[in-house]
XYZ file of C-alpha atoms in Angstrom:
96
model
C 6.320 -17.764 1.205
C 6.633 -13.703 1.537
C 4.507 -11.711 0.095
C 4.600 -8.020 -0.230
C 2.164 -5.634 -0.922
C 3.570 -2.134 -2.564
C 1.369 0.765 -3.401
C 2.942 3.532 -5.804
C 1.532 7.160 -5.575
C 1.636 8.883 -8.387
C 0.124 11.952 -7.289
C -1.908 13.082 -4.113
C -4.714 15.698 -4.573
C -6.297 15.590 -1.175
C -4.158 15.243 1.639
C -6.923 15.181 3.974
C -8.547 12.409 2.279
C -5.092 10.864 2.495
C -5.085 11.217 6.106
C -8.774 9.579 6.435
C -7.370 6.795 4.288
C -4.233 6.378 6.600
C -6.439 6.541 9.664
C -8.322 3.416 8.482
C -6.046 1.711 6.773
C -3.124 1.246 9.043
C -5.118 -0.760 11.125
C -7.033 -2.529 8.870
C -3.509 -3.591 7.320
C -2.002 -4.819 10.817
C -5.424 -6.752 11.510
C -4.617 -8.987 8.522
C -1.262 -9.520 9.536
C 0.627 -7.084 7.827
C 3.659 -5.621 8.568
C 4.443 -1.879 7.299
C 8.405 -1.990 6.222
C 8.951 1.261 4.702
C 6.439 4.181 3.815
C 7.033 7.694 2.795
C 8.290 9.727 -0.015
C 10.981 8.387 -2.465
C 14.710 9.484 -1.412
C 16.026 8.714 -5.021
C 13.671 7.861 -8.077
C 15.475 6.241 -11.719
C 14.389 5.014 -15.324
C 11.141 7.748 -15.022
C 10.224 7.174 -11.688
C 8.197 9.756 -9.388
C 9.418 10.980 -6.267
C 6.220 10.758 -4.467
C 4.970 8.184 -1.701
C 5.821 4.715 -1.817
C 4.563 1.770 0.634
C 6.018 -1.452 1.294
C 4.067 -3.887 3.403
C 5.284 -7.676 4.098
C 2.436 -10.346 4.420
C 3.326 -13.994 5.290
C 1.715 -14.902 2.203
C 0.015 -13.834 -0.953
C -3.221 -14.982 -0.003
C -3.027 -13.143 3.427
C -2.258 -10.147 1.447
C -4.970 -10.351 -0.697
C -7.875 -10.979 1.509
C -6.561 -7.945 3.813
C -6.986 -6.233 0.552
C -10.373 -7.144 -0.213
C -11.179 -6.818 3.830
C -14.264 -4.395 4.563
C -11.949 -2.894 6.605
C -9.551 -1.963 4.353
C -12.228 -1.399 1.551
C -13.835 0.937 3.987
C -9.794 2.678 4.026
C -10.407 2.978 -0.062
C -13.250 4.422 -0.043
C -12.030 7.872 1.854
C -9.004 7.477 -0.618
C -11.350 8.039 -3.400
C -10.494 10.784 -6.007
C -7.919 12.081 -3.154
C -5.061 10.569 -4.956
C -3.595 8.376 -8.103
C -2.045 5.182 -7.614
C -1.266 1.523 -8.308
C -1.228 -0.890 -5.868
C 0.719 -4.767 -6.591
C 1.044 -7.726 -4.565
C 4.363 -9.960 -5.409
C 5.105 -13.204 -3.785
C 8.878 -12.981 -2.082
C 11.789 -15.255 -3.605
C 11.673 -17.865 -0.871
């Protein structure tokens, strides 16, 4: 099953530390086999949501998701992130 990995920014301090992020983590993501849908800032945001960056990344599972998550690689992506923005990060399994 689908599984999709969507990271909510809720505010960016540090665009260059966003950048370093970015620079990692792109490829860090594709190496575990997932596939950036949609990234970028919000073109409409509802019920108190923030019109800042939003990314939506299918995996062809949940597990595949998660160990690209907790990859060096993308650890190594995190770790230039740090303190350069705020943000929550989920991983849902698709509806079949």
């Amino acid at each position: 099953m689908k599984a999709y990995w969507i990271t909510f920014y809720r505010s960016i301090s540090d665009p260059d530390a966003l950048a370093a992020y970015a620079a990692l983590a792109v490829p860090a993501i594709e190496a575990g086999g997932g596939h950036i849908l949609a990234r970028g800032l919000a073109a409409h945001a509802f019920e108190g949501g923030l019109r800042e960056r939003t990314v939506l990344v299918e995996f062809d599972s949940l597990e595949q998701a998660k160990r690209t998550y907790e990859s060096p690689a993308y650890q190594a992506a995190v770790a230039k992130l740090a303190g350069g923005a705020e943000r929550e990060l989920r991983l849902i399994e698709g509806l079949g």
